[in-house]
mmCIF file of C-alpha atoms in Angstrom:
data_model
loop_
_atom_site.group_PDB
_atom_site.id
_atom_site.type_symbol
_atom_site.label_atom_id
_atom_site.label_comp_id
_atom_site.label_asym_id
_atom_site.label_seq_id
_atom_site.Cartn_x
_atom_site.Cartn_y
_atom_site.Cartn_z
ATOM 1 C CA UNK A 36 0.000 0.000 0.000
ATOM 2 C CA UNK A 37 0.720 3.670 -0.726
ATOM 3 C CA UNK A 38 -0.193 6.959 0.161
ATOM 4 C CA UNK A 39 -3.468 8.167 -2.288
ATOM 5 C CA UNK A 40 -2.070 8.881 -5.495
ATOM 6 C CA UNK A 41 -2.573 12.780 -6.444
ATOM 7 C CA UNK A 42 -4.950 11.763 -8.840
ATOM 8 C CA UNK A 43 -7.200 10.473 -6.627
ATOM 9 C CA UNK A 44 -7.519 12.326 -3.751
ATOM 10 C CA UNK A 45 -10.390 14.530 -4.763
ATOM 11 C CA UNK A 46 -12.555 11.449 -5.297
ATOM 12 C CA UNK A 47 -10.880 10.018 -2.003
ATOM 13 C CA UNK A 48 -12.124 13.082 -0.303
ATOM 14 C CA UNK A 49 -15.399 13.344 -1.589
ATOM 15 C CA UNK A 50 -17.041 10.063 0.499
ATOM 16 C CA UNK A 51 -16.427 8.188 3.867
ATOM 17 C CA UNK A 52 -14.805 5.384 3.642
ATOM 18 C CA UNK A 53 -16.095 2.826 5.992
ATOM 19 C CA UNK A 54 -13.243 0.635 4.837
ATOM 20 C CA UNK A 55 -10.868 2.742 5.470
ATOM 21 C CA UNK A 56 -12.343 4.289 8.787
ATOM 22 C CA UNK A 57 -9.057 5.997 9.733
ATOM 23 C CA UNK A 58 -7.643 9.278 7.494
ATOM 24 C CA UNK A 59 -4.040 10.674 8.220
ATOM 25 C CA UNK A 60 -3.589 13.919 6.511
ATOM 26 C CA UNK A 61 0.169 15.354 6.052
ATOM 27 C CA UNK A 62 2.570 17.464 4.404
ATOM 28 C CA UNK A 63 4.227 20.512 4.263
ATOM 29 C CA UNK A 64 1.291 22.545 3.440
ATOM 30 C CA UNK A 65 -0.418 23.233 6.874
ATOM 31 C CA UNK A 66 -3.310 25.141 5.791
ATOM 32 C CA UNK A 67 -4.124 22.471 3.278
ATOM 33 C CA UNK A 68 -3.871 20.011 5.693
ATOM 34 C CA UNK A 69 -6.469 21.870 7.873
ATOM 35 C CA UNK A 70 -9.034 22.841 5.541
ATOM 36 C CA UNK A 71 -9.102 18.797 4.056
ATOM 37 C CA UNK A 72 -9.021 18.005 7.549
ATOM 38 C CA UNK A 73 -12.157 20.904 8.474
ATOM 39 C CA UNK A 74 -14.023 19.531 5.138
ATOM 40 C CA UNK A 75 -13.915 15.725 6.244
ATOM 41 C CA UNK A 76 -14.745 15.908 9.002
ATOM 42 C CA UNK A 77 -17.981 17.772 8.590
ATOM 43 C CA UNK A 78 -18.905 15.521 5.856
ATOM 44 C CA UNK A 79 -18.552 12.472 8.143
ATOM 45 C CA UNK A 80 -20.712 14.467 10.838
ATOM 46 C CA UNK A 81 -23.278 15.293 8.152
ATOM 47 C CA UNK A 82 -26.761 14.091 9.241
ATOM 48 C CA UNK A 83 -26.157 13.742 13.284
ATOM 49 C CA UNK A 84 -27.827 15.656 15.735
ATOM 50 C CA UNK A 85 -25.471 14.328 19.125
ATOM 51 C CA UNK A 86 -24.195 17.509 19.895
ATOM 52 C CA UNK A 87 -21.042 15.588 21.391
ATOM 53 C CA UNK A 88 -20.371 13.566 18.210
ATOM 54 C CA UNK A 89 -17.623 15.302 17.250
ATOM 55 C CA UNK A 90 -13.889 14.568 19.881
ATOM 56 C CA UNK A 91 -11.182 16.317 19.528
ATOM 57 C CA UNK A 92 -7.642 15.006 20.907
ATOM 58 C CA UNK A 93 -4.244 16.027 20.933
ATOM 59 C CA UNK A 94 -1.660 14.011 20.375
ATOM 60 C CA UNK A 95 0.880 14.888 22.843
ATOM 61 C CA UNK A 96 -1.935 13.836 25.439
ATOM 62 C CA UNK A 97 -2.676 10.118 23.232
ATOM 63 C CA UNK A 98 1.357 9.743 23.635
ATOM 64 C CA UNK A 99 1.235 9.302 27.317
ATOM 65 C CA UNK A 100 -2.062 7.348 26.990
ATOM 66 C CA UNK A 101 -2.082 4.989 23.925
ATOM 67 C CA UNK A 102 -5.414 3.048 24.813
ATOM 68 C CA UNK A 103 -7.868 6.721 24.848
ATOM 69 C CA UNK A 104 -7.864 6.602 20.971
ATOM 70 C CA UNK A 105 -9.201 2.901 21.146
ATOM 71 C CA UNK A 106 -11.520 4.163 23.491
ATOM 72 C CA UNK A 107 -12.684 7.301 22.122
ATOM 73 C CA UNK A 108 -13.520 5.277 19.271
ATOM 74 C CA UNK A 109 -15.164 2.257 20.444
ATOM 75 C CA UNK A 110 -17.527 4.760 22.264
ATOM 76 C CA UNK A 111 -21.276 4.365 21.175
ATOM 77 C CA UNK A 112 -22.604 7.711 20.315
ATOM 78 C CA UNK A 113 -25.030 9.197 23.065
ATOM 79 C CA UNK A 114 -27.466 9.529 20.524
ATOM 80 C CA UNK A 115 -26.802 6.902 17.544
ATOM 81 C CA UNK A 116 -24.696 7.325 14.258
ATOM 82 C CA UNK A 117 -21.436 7.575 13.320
ATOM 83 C CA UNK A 118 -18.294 8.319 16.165
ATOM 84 C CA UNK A 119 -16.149 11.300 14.842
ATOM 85 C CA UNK A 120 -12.522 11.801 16.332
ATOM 86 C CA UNK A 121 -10.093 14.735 15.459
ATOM 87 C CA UNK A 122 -6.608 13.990 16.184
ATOM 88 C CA UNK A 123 -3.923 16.442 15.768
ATOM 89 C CA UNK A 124 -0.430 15.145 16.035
ATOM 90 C CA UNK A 125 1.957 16.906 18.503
ATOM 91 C CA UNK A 126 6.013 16.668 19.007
ATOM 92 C CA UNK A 127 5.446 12.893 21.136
ATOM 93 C CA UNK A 128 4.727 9.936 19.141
ATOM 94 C CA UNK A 129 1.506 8.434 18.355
ATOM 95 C CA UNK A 130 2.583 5.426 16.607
ATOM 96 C CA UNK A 131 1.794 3.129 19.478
ATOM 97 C CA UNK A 132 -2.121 4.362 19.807
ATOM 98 C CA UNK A 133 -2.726 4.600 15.907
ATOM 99 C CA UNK A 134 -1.153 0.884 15.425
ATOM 100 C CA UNK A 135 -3.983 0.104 18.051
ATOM 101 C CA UNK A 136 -6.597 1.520 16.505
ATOM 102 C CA UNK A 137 -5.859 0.090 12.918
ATOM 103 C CA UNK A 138 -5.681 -3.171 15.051
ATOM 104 C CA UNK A 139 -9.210 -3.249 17.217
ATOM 105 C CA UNK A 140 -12.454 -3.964 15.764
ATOM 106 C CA UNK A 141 -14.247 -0.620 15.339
ATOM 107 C CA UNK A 142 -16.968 -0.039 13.311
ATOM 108 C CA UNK A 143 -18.543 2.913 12.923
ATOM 109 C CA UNK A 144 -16.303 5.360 13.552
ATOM 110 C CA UNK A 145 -13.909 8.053 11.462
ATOM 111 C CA UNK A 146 -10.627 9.152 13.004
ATOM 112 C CA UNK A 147 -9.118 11.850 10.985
ATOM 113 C CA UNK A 148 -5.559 12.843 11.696
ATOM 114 C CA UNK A 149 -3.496 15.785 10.998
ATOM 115 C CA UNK A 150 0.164 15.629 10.816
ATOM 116 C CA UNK A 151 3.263 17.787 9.343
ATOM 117 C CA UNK A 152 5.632 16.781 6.653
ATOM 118 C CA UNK A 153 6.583 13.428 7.686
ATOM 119 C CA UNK A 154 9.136 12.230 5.710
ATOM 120 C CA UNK A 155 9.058 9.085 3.339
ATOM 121 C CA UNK A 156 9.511 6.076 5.613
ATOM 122 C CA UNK A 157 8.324 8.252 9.291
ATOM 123 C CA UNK A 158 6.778 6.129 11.976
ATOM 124 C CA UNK A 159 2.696 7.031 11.436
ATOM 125 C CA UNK A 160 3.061 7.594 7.939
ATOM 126 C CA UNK A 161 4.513 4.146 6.795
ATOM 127 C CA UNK A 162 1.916 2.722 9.105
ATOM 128 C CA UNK A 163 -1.156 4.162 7.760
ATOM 129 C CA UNK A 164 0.608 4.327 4.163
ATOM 130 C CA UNK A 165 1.063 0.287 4.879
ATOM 131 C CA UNK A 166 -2.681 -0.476 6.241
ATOM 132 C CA UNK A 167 -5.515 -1.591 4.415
ATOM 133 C CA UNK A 168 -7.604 0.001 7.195
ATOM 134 C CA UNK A 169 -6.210 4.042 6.574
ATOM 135 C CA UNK A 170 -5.967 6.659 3.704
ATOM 136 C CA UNK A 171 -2.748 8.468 4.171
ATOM 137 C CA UNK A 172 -2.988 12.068 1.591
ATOM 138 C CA UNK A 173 -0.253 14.281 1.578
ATOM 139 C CA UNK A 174 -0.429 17.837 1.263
ATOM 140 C CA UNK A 175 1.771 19.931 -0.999
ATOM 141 C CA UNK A 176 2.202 23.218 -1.555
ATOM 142 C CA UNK A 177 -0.636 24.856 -4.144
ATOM 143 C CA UNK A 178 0.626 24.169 -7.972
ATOM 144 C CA UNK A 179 -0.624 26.665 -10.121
ATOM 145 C CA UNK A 180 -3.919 24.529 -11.020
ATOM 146 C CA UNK A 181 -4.452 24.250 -7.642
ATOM 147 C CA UNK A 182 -4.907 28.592 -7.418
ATOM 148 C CA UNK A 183 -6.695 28.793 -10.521
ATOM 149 C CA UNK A 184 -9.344 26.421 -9.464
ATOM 150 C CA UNK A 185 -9.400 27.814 -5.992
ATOM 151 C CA UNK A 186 -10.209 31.226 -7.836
ATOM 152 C CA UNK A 187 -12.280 30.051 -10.048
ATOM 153 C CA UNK A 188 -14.326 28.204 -7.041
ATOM 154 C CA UNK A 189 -14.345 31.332 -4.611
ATOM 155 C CA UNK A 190 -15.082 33.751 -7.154
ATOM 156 C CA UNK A 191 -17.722 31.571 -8.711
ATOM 157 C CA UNK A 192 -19.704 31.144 -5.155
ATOM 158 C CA UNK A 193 -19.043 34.561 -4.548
ATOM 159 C CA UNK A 194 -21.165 35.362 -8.333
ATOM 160 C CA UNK A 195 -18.444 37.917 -9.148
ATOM 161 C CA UNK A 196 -16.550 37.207 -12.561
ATOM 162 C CA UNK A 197 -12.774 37.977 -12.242
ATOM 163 C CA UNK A 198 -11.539 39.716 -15.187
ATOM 164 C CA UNK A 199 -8.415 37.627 -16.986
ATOM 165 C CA UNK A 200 -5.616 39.953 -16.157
ATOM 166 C CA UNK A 201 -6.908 40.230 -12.852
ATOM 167 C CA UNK A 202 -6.834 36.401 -12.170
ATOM 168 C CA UNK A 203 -3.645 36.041 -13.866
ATOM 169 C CA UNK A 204 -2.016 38.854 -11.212
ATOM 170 C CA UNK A 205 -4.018 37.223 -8.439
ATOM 171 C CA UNK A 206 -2.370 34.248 -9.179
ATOM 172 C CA UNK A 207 1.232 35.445 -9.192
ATOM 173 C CA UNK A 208 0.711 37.226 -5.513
ATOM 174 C CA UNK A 209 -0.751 33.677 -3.809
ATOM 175 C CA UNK A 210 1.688 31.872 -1.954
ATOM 176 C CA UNK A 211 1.419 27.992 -1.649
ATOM 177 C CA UNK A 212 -0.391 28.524 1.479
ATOM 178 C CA UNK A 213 -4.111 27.084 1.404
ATOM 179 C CA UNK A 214 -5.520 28.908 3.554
ATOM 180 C CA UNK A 215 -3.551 32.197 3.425
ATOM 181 C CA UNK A 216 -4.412 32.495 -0.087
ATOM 182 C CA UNK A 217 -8.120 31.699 0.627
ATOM 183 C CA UNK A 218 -7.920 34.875 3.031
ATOM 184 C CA UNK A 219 -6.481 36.993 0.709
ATOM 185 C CA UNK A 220 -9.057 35.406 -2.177
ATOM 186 C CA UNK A 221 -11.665 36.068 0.383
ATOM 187 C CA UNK A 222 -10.212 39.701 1.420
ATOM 188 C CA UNK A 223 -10.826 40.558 -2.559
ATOM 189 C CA UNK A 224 -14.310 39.262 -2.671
ATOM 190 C CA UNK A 225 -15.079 41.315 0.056
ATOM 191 C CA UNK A 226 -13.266 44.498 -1.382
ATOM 192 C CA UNK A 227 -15.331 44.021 -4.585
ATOM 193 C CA UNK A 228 -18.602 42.894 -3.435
ATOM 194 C CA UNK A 229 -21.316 45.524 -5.365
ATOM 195 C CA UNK A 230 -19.083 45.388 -8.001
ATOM 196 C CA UNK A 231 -20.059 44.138 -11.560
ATOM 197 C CA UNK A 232 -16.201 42.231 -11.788
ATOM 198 C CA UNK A 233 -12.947 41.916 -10.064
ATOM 199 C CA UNK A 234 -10.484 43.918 -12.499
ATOM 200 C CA UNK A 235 -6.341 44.384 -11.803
ATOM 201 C CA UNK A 236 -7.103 47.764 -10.155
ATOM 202 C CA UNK A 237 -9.473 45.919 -7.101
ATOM 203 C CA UNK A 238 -6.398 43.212 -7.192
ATOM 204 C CA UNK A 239 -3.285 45.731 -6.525
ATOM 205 C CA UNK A 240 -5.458 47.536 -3.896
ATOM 206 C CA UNK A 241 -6.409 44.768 -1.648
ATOM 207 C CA UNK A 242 -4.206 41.817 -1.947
ATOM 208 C CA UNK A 243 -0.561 41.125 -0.978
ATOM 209 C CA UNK A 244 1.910 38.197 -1.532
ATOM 210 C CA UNK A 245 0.472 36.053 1.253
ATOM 211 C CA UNK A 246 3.656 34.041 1.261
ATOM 212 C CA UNK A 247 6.113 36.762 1.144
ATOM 213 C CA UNK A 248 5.011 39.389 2.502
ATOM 214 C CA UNK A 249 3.925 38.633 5.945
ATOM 215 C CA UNK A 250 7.358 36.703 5.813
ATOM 216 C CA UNK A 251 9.268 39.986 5.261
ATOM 217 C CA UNK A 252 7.251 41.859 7.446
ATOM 218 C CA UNK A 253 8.083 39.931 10.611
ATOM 219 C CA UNK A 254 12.354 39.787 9.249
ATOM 220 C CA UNK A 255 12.172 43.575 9.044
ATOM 221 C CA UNK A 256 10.155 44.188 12.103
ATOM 222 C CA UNK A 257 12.454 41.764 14.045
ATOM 223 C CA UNK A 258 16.195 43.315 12.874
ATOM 224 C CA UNK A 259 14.757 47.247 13.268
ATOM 225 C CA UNK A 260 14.151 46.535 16.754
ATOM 226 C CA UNK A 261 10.160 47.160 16.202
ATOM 227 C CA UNK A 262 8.780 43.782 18.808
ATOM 228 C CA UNK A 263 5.358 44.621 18.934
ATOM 229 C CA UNK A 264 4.706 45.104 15.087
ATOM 230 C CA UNK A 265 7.006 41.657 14.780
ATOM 231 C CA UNK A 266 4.209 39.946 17.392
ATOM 232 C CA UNK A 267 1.476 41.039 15.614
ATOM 233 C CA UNK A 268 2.653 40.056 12.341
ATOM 234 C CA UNK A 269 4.075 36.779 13.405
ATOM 235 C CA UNK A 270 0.648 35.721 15.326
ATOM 236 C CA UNK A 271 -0.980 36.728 12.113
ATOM 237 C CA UNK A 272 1.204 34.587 9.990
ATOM 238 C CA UNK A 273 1.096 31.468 12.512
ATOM 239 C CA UNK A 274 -2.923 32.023 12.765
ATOM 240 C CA UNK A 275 -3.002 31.909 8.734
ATOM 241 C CA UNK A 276 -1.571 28.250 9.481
ATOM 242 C CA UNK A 277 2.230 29.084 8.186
ATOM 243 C CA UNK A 278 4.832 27.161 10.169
ATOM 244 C CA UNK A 279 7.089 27.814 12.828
ATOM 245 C CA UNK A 280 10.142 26.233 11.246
ATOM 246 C CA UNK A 281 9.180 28.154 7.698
ATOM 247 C CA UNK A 282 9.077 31.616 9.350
ATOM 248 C CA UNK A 283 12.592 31.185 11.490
ATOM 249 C CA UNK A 284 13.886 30.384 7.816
ATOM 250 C CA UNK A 285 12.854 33.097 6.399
ATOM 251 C CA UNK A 286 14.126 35.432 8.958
ATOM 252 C CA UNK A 287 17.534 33.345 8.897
ATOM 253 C CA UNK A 288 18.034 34.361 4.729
ATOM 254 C CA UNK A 289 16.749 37.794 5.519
ATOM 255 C CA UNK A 290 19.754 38.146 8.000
ATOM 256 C CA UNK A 291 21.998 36.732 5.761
ATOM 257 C CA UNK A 292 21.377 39.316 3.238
ATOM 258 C CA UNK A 293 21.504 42.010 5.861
ATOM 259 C CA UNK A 294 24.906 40.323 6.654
ATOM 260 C CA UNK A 295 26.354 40.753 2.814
ATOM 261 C CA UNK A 296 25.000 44.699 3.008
ATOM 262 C CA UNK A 297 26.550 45.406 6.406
ATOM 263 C CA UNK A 298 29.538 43.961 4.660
ATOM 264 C CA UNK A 299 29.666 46.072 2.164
ATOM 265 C CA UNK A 300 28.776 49.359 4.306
ATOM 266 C CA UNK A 301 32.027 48.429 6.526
ATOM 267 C CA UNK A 302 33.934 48.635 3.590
ATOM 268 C CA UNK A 303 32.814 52.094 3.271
ATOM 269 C CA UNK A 304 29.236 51.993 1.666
ATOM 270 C CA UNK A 305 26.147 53.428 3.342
ATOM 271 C CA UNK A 306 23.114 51.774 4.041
ATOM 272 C CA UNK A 307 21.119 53.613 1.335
ATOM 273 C CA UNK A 308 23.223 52.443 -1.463
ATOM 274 C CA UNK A 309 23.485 49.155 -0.290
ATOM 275 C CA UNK A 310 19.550 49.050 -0.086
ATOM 276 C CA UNK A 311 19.532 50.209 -3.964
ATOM 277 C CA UNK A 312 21.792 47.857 -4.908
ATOM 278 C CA UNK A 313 20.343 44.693 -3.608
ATOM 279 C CA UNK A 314 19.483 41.611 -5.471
ATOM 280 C CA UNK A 315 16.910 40.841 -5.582
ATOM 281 C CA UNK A 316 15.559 44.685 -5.327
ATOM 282 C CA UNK A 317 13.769 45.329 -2.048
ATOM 283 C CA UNK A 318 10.071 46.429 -2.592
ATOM 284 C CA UNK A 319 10.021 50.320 -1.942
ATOM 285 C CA UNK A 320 7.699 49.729 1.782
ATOM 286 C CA UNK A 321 10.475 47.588 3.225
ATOM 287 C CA UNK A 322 13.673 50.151 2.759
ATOM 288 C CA UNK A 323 12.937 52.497 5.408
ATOM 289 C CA UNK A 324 13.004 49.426 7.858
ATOM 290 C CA UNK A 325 16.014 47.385 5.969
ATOM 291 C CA UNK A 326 18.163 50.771 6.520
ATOM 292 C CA UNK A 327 17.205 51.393 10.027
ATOM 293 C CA UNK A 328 18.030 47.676 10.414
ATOM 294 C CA UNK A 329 21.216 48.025 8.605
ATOM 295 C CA UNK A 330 22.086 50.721 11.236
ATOM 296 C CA UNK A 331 21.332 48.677 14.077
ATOM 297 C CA UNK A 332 23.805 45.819 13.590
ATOM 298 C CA UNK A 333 27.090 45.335 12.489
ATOM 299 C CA UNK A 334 28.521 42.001 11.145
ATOM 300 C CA UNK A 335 29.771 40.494 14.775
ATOM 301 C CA UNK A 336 26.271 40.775 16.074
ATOM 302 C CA UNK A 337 24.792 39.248 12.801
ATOM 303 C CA UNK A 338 26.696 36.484 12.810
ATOM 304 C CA UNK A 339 25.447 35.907 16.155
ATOM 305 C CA UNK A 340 21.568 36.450 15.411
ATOM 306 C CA UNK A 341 22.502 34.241 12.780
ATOM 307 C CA UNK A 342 23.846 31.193 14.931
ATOM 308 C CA UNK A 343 21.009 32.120 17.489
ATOM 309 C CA UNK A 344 18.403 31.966 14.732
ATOM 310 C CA UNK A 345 19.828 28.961 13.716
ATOM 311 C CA UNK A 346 19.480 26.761 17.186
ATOM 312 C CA UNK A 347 16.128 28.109 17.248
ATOM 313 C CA UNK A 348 15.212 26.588 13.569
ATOM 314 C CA UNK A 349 16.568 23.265 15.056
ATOM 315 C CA UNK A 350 14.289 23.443 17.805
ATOM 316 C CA UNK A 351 11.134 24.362 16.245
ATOM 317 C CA UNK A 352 11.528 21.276 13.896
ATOM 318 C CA UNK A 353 12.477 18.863 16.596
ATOM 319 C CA UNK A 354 9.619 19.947 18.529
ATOM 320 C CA UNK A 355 6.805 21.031 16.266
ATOM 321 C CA UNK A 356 4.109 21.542 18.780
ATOM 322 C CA UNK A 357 5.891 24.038 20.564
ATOM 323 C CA UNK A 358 7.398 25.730 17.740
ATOM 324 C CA UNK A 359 5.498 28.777 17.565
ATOM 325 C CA UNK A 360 6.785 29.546 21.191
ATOM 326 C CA UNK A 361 10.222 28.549 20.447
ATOM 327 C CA UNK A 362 10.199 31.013 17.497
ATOM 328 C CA UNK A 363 8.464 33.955 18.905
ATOM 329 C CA UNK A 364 10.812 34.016 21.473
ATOM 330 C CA UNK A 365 13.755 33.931 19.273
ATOM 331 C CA UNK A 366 12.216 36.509 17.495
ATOM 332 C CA UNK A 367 11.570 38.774 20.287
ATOM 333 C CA UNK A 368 15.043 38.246 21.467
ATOM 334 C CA UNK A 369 16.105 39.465 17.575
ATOM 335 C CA UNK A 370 13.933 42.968 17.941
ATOM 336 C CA UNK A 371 15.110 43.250 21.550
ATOM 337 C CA UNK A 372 18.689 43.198 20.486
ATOM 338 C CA UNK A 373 18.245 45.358 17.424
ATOM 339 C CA UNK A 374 16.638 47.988 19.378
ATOM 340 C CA UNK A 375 19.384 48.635 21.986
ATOM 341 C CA UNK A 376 21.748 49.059 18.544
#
């Protein structure tokens, strides 16, 4: 057995499988993995009326208590139908409980799980990959299809035509974020409701790179010393369902391009020119904050953000459910530093 082939998961998706009672949902795309998660789960709860049909568990809590999924499970609904059971894996492992569940005789019940990016070969994702009682999906990053027929989907339930230059712009500034490109999609759709159709101009007003711009919002924030505009962009980036690991990354090559401009300022440059000279050019609303940043830190304390940074990255991937913490922190440290020059 295999994970579900690309090809299929739409159809996969689209019914229960009482066969296949268990559903493990993974990949690098977090937002993707939620909203298939959100959209299965309400299908399997279509039709009940137990108000308490519907468990959620966390999998950091399962670890320590392998027989509670069994359980949960093997519970008869207070009030008849099907047993629903959201499980969202944490930084302990859940092997032991899942290979229990795959092995007891439930019927009746639909456990869906929601993972990271396991890796080919990981613990719960060769086990559910390898069991003819589990559907294992993985969740990549949005392909260009992927956008267009999210546009065309949104736009199409939201009975406003997109003009073609508009969609084709749209496209370009979505990330490969599910659901931070179904905010922005949703931001537009809002900015252009009462209008007869979306054109370029409703496009350029209204919706940013929702990969790369909340990115480089938190890296500037953090190296000009600003914390509490870092905070609030980095809680909006982690609510929008982007990782932990993929912010610290992006802060880590933002200082390493603040590290070859400092460079070149100590070698007599200033931090203007080295702005304007910057490849890849840096969008006019980030200079004021890449030059105060460039002012802030010289190439002894980068390196050391860097390294810093760096241990942090580590940590967020070892332990992804406290991640967010791991990296906020790091990141408050960074603005903290920057802002005592």
């Amino acid at each position: 057995m295999v994970a579900v082939r690309p090809a299929d998961v739409e159809a996969t998706l689209s019914r229960i499988d009482t066969v296949r009672p268990v559903l493990l949902l993974f990949g690098p795309d977090s937002g993707l993995v939620r909203e298939r998660a959100r959209a299965y789960l309400a299908k399997a709860m279509d039709g009940s009326t137990d108000p308490f049909g519907l468990i959620r568990l966390d999998g950091d809590e399962i670890s320590g208590d392998p027989g509670r999924l069994v359980d949960e499970a093997g519970t008869v609904a207070l009030f008849g139908g099907r047993r629903v059971i959201s499980l969202r894996a944490g930084s302990r492992n859940i092997v032991p409980a899942v290979e229990a569940l795959l092995a007891a005789p439930i019927s009746d019940a639909v456990v869906v799980i929601e993972a990271g990016d396991l890796k080919r070969g990981a613990g719960l994702r060769a086990l559910c990959e390898g069991s003819p009682r589990a559907n294992a999906i993985v969740c990549y990053a949005d392909s260009d299809r992927d956008l267009s027929r999210l546009i065309d989907t949104m736009t199409a339930e939201a009975n406003i035509p997109i003009d073609r230059d508009a969609r084709a712009e749209l496209m370009g500034l979505l990330g490969g974020d599910r659901m931070a490109s179904r905010g922005e999609i949703s931001k537009l759709l809002l900015y252009a409701a009462g209008e007869p159709r979306i054109t370029t101009e409703h496009v350029r007003a209204i919706v940013g790179d929702a990969s790369s711009l909340a990115l480089d919002e938190i890296a500037d924030s953090a190296f000009a010393g600003q914390p509490a505009e870092m905070s609030t962009a980095f809680a909006k980036a982690t609510h929008e369902g982007m990782r932990a690991d993929i912010i610290l990354g992006s802060v880590c090559r933002a200082g390493q391009s603040l590290h070859q401009m400092r460079l070149s300022i100590e070698q007599g440059g200033s931090p203007e020119r080295a702005v304007e000279s910057a490849r890849p050019a840096i969008h006019f609303r980030r200079k004021p904050l890449v030059e105060k940043a460039l002012r802030s830190w010289t190439v002894p304390r980068l390196l050391t953000a860097l390294l810093t940074l760096d241990d942090a990255l580590l940590a967020a991937r070892r332990h992804a459910g406290l991640g967010p913490s791991i990296a906020e922190r790091a990141l408050l440290q960074l603005a903290t530093q920057a802002r005592r020059g």
